[in-house]
Amino acid sequence: MKLEELKLDQGIIEILKEHEISEFYPPQAKALPHALKAENLVLSIPTASGKSLVAYLAIVNRLLIEGGKALYVVPLKALAREKYEELQLFEKLGLKVGISTGDLDDSDPRLARFDIIVCTSEKADSLLRHRVNWMNKIKVLVIDEIHLIHDPSRGPTLEVIISHFKALNPKTQIIALSATIKNATELSIWLDSKLIQSDWRPVPLREGVFYKNEVKFNDGKTLFIEGTEKTSLEKLVENSIVNKGQVLVFVNTRKSTISVANRLSLIIEDNLEKIDKKNLKELIESFKNKLPELTSVDKKLFYCLEKGVAFHNAGLSSIQRRVVEKGFKDRIIKCIVATPTLAAGVNIPAQRVVIRDLWRYDPNFGMYPIPVLEYKQQAGRAGRPRYDKFGEAIIIAKKEAQKEEIFNRYILGDTEPIFSKLGSQSALRMHLLSSIASNFVDNIEGVYKFIDSTFYAHQSDVLSLRDDIDEALDFLINNGFVERINKDQFMSTLFGKRTSSLYIDPLSALILKKALEKSCNSEISSLSLLHAVCSTPDVRSLYLRSTDTWVEEKAEKHKAEFLVEQPDISHDEYEWFLSDLKTASLIEDWIEEIYEDYIITKYDVGSGDIYNIIETVSWILHAAREFARMYNFGCLPEINDLSLRVQYGCKKELLNLVSLKGIGRVRARALFNEGFKTINKLRGVPVKRLAQIKGIGEGVAKSIKNQLGESPKGEEKELSEFFVKKKTRIK
Ligand SMILES: Nc1ncnc2c1ncn2[C@@H]1O[C@H](COP(=O)(O)OP(=O)(O)OP(=O)(O)O)[C@@H](O)[C@H]1O
Ligand SMILES: [Mg+2]
């Protein structure tokens, strides 16, 4: 379909053309007439078929005509950035685009000035809880990757956002973008929307199964790859690289991403050209400059990067991840070996995707085969419109007998239906409290009506549902979050309101409150508070390995310090207690300035895990501080110091120095050890003197001087004066 056929604003058409969009794809042509008439829409079409553009045009077209705002909700921060950058193309038309993925206890007032706001689902939920007044100006709500309703941790939030919007403003147009799922009709009925389905893909993607030396594809063709000594994976990767294609390999564990990348590096290195090697060197150099601390994982990554390969998993820090993704997008890195964390929604240039593992380990269920939906998401990273003319997804069969089965199940088979996960008690108590605390409902009928509007109710039988709701409500009433005004009516207490706006699980709030009460009558240490924080369900604790015997010894030694009751050794809960203690110990090491690399080895985690734990612990400490303030608990100063120490990863004595921009814990320690113990002590010190300190250098030294409001003029004189002063002092 030609762009002009839709009577869009000429400005929109020009922007599209400037960005090489000259016509609409068939599923877009089917969806756009409805989208532009402000109808609700579920788009359940294949990966890479341009779902986002339909949503963008619905937003831009409507806002240009009517004014108002739009909210674009995505599951991951990385995806938020991609969508934000794409939407910025429309700023030329006078629309302002904003992004918000951060602090959940914040109404983010700056957002009021944007017309289009991209955010994560948790942020959207938190904005609804804060009752920000621009929410009722939202004309279009986009939910990207809506099939994640099926995900136990993210799903409940997604469907609650939609239900709240439907109630607050029934006229809000809802556009839901989904992978192809079996029960898309059910989803569209729930959303009262037009359903657009198709199996069309702009870039042909053929899928196949590899066994021994042959790939059998679903287009009937076969590909023969020679070689006997190499493994199947090595053959497939080499074949791609020789043909100048980029490859994305999916494996099932983090450890495998590293070991497989290592193995593949030998093959890929042999096929690199001079210019590739030069680009890779530059990539590594710029990466090194961004690193706060060099870890063994960074070194492993450098080793692979030098040879044109990278690994990608949830343990990577955001810097590591960005370098890998950008290097691959710029076609400098030829191959990424990843866990499925890379699969959802991203646009990258992989001509071939190889899926090595179809099985995954879960601590509760053991090994299980991945869902077809997940396979399709992985396969769908191959052959993306702006990057490649065709794509291939190849699954490796380990035995001949599996060939047929894999082909039928994953390539020819249907994706699974999705199911609501709002029925879990933790999701119900959290979202019920938020509905009551934000005065969305105030009586039992209101609660039932709200739940009735969710996908959960749409899929469940009413009787079991009421039992679950009553149980969650009882929890909230019995623990002081909600109080009854009369038999059917209730309201949230101050404690309930604060818990809801802090965006934490009510059970976490309860654990914190009890721990803080206890802290008033006991000697507390950093470990006491950290352990209490790590005992809340919002902090995902580290797995306890059989070799972690030190944790039990530590529990015994610090028995008197715990603010959370220690379960009996014979009890199942005891292992959880130790896991929480292990997690608290990681943060304790971090604030004692233990090197990141040592923490990585001791706890068997990646930098990304450390930063995730720091982020969650900081967030729960913030909640603890709010409760301490609210109830006048005496431990407020300890919590304040601890929060800063967790944020910066340092001892209390460095807190003054780390408040300078560009000075992290490592540089602050170097300055401190040279006698510059506070910001005041840095005044009057010449740039040259500071630049001599390890890890500081001239750039950072100048930045310090700028922050102190000192110009680096007359340096020579100052330097000699400084050394004289210092000598006199030493005498
Ligand atoms: N009509 C078009 N012409 C050319 N390119 C297009 C068109 N529509 C979309 N694209 C491009 O196609 C790519 C994929 O689009 P998009 O990210 O929206 O895919 P998607 O359907 O959301 O896939 P996924 O399910 O993997 O998230 C983007 O780079 C986008 O700019
Ligand atoms: Mg998408």
PDB file of N, CA and C and ligand atoms in Angstrom, residues 52 83 144-145 345, ligand 2:
ATOM      1  N   SER A  52       5.413  -1.809  15.341  1.00  0.00           N
ATOM      2  CA  SER A  52       5.590  -0.508  15.997  1.00  0.00           C
ATOM      3  C   SER A  52       5.083   0.637  15.136  1.00  0.00           C
ATOM      4  N   LYS A  83      12.492   2.433  21.083  1.00  0.00           N
ATOM      5  CA  LYS A  83      11.225   3.037  20.673  1.00  0.00           C
ATOM      6  C   LYS A  83      11.284   4.555  20.819  1.00  0.00           C
ATOM      7  N   ASP A 144       3.317  -2.858  24.104  1.00  0.00           N
ATOM      8  CA  ASP A 144       4.174  -3.647  23.212  1.00  0.00           C
ATOM      9  C   ASP A 144       4.462  -4.996  23.884  1.00  0.00           C
ATOM     10  N   GLU A 145       4.623  -6.039  23.088  1.00  0.00           N
ATOM     11  CA  GLU A 145       4.930  -7.389  23.609  1.00  0.00           C
ATOM     12  C   GLU A 145       3.878  -7.818  24.630  1.00  0.00           C
ATOM     13  N   GLY A 345      11.894  -8.489  20.987  1.00  0.00           N
ATOM     14  CA  GLY A 345      11.643  -7.189  20.344  1.00  0.00           C
ATOM     15  C   GLY A 345      12.785  -6.429  19.704  1.00  0.00           C
TER      16      GLY A 345
HETATM   17 MG    MG B   2       8.305  -5.165  18.363  1.00  0.00          MG
END
